[in-house]
Structures are given as C-alpha cells and as structure tokens.
XYZ file of C-alpha atoms in Angstrom:
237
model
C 10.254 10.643 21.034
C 11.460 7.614 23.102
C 14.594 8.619 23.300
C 13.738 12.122 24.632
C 15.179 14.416 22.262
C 12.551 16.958 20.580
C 10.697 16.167 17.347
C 11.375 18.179 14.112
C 7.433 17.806 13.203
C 4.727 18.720 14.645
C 0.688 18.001 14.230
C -1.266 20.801 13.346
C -4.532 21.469 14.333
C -7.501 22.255 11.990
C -8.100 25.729 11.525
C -4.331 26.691 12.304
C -3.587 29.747 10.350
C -7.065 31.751 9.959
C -8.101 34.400 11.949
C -11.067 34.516 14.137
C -13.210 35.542 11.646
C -12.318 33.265 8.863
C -12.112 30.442 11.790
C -15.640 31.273 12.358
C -16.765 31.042 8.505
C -14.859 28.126 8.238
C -17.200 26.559 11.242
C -20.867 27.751 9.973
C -19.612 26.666 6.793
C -19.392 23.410 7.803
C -22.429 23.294 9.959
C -24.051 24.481 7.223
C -22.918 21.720 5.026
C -24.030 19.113 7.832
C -27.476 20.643 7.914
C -27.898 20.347 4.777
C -26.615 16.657 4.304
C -29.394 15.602 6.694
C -32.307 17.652 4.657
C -30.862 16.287 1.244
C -30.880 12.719 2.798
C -34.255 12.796 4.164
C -35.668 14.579 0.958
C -34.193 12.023 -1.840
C -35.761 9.665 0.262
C -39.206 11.439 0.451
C -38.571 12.015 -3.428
C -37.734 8.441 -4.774
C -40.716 7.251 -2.590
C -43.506 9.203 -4.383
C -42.162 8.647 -7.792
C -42.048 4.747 -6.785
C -46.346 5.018 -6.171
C -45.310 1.855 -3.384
C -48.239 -0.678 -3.946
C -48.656 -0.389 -7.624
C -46.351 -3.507 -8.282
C -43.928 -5.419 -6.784
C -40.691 -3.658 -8.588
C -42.260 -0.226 -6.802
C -41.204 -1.059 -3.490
C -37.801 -1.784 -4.472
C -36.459 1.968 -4.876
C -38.648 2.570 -1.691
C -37.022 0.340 0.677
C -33.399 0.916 -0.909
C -33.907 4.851 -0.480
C -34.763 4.672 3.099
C -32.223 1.811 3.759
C -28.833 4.280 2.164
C -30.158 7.858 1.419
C -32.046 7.866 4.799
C -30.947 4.956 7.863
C -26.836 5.222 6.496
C -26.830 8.980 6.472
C -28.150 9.525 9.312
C -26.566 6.579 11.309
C -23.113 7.895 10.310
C -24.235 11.943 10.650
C -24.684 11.847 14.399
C -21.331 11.488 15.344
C -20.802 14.879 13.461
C -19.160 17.368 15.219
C -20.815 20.490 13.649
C -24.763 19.599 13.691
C -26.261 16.358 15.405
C -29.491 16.122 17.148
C -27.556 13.600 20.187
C -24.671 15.950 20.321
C -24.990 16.318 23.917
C -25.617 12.472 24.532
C -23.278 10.385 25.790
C -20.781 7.968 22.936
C -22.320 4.793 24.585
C -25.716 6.602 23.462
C -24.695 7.442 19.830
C -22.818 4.059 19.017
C -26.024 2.169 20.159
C -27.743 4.425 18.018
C -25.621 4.002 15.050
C -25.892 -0.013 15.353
C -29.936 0.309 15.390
C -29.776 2.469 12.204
C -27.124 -0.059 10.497
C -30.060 -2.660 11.507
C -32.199 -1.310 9.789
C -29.936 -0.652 6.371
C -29.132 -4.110 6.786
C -33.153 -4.960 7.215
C -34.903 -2.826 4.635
C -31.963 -3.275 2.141
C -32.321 -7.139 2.005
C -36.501 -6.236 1.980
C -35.543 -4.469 -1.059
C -33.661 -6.380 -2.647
C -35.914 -9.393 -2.291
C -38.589 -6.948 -4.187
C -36.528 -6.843 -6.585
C -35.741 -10.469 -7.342
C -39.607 -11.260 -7.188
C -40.189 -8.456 -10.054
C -37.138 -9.753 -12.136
C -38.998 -13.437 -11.248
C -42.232 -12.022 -12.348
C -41.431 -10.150 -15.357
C -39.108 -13.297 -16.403
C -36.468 -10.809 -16.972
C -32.632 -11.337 -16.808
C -30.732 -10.368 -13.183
C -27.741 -8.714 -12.514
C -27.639 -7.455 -16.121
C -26.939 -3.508 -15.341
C -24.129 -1.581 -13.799
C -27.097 -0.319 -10.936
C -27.729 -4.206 -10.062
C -24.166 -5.189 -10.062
C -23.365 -1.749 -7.834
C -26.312 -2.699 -5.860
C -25.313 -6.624 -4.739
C -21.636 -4.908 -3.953
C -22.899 -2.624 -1.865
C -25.154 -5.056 -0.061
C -22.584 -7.306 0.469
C -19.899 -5.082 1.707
C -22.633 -3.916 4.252
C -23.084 -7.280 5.967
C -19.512 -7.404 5.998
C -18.780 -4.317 7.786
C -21.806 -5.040 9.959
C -19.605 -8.183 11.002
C -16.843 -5.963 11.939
C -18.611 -3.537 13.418
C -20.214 -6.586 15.650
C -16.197 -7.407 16.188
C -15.957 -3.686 17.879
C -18.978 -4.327 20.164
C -17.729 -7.638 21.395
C -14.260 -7.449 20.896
C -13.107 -9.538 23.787
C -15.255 -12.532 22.282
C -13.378 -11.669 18.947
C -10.133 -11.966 20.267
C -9.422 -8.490 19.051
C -9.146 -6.587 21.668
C -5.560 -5.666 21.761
C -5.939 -4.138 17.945
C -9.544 -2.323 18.703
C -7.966 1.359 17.966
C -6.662 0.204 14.350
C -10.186 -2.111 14.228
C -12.151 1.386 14.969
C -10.105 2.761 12.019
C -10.767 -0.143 9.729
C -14.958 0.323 10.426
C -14.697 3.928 9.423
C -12.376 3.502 6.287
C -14.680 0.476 5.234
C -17.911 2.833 6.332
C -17.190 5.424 3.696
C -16.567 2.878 1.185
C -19.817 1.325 1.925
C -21.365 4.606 1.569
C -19.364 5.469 -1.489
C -20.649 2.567 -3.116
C -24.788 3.157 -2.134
C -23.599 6.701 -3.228
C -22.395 5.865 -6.426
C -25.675 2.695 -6.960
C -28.340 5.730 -6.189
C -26.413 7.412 -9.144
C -26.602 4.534 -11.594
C -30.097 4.021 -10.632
C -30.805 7.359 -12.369
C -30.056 5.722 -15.958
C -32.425 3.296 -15.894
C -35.442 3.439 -18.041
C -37.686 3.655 -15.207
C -36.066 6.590 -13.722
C -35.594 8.285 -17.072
C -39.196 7.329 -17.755
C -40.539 9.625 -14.642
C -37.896 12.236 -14.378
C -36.739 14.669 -17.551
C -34.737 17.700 -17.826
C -33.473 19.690 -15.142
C -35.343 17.501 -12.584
C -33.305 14.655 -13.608
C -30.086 16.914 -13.438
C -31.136 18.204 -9.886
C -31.651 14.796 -8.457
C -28.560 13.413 -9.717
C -26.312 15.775 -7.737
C -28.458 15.472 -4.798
C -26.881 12.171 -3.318
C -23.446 13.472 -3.976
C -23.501 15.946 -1.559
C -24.338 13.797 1.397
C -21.493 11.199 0.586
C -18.990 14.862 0.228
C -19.874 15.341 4.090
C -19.662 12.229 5.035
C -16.438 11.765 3.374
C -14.993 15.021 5.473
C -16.204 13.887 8.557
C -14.682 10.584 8.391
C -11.373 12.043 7.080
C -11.459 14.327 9.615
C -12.583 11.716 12.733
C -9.633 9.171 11.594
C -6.791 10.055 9.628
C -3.754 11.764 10.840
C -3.847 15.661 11.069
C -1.463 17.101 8.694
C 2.273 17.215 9.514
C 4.207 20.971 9.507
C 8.000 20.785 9.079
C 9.688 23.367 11.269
C-alpha cells in the first residue's frame, strides 16, 4: 500500500498448494498439451490441404490458404511465447516479437489470398456471397485481424502513436483481442465443417475427429494467454 500499512490480500502464485510431485505433473501436463497444440496445428493444416486437391479449381485453394493462414501461421505465431514448449525459448523477446509480427504477416497475406479465391469461385459459379454462418464467421475474423494487426503496429511504434504512456494496458489489449481473433478462426474452421463440400469428402468418425481437432489448439492458446495477462488469483488471509 501507499500508505504503508500491510495488505490483507495477497497474489498467489501458480502451482501454490501441490506438492512436488503433483507440481511436476501439473508441468509435463502442460508441456504436453503445448506439444501437442503445435502437431494438431500443423496436421489440420496438412489435412485440409490434401482434401482441397489445390489446382483442381479455383474454390480449392481457398481452404488451402485459410488453413495455413489460422490453423498453421496464428498458432504458431502466438505458441512461441509459450512458456512450457517453444522452439525460440532460449531466444531473446526482441527475437520472438519480430517473429510473431512475420507470422501475423503472413495470416494477414495468405488469408486475404484466400479469401480472394474465394470471391473468384463465388464470381465463377455465379453463386450468392456471404450467405452461410462459415462466410459471415470468415469476413469477421478477417477483419478483426487487420484490426489487431493495426494495434499490434501501435505496440511496435508506440512513440509515433502517441501511446506510449498506456503501452502496458495496450500490451494487454493485443493479447485479449489476440484470443478473440483466434477464437473466431477457431470457431470459422468449425463452421467450415458443415458445408457440403466438407461433408461431401469427410463421413463418420473422420468428420467427428477433425471437428475436435481445432478446438484443442484454441484451449492452449486460451491458457496461455490467461495465464501471460490476467491477474493471478487473489487469497484472503
């Protein structure tokens, strides 16, 4: 306090409470979880890009380009800050937020490739746009990723911003809008799974199976970013 006088709170850190060996589980647990959020990412993406056949008509490199924009560039771009498994985890932060801005380039690049694809199909075919919950989902998404690429622009340059004095609650901001950005490509990839084309190639447990794949991913990234930015838990004494 200000003041001086003792506080009748204090912050508790994570793992408070266990012993060693549940401490321990607890952390290979999570590593575990991390591990496997980069082989799910990289594997939906390898998935959705044979089933697309790219070359075989324009609407086939739409899932392509989308799947390596979200499932593949976003995950990983926002995965190596993780504390439990990253391939840069010894390099430096400058390292890892240049990183993270070159993989956010290339969402940001192979997401408007995509969607372009897309509206030259639709063009093609003469069919209607923005006429499913995927497409709607799908124009969100893409336009809450330019915006947070604006902020996140706003935290590289922030004394051309003018926000300089507020970069700590700006950093907070980018992260909160992050997961909602990833949230949102989570919850597109989902819808894209009810359309006829994806019904069309995939039946049965396959389909179930690669519906709950991009789930996980978005779970981990959720708990990273809740654990990177919000407040650790309060204990009354």
């Amino acid at each position: 306090w200000a003041s001086g006088m003792p506080s009748d709170v204090e912050y508790s850190p994570v793992g408070e409470g266990l012993g060693m060996r549940e401490y321990w589980l607890y952390v290979w647990l999570r590593r575990a979880a991390a591990i496997a959020a980069h082989v799910t990412g990289l594997g939906l993406t390898i998935i959705i890009g044979l089933m697309s056949r790219p070359g075989t008509s324009l609407f086939s490199w739409h899932p392509v380009f989308m799947s390596v924009a979200y499932c593949l560039c976003m995950t990983e771009g926002i995965l190596l800050f993780s504390a439990e498994v990253s391939p840069f985890c010894c390099k430096s932060r400058k390292f890892k937020v240049r990183l993270h801005w070159f993989c956010q380039a290339l969402v940001l690049i192979f997401g408007i490739t995509g969607l372009c694809f897309m509206i030259a199909s639709k063009n093609l075919s003469e069919h209607a746009h923005l006429v499913t919950w995927h497409s709607l989902f799908g124009v969100g998404t893409l336009v809450a990723t330019v915006v947070q690429a604006a902020c996140g622009v706003c935290l590289m340059f922030p004394k051309l911003s003018g926000l300089s004095s507020s970069l700590s609650r700006l950093k907070l901001y980018h992260a909160t809008c992050g997961l909602v950005v990833y949230l949102l490509a989570t919850m597109t990839v989902v819808l894209s799974m009810f359309s006829d084309w994806f019904q069309a190639t995939v039946k049965g447990a396959a389909w179930w199976a690669l519906f709950v794949l991009p789930l996980f991913p978005a779970l981990v990234v959720m708990n990273q970013i809740t654990n990177s930015y919000l407040p650790r838990k309060k204990v009354t004494c």
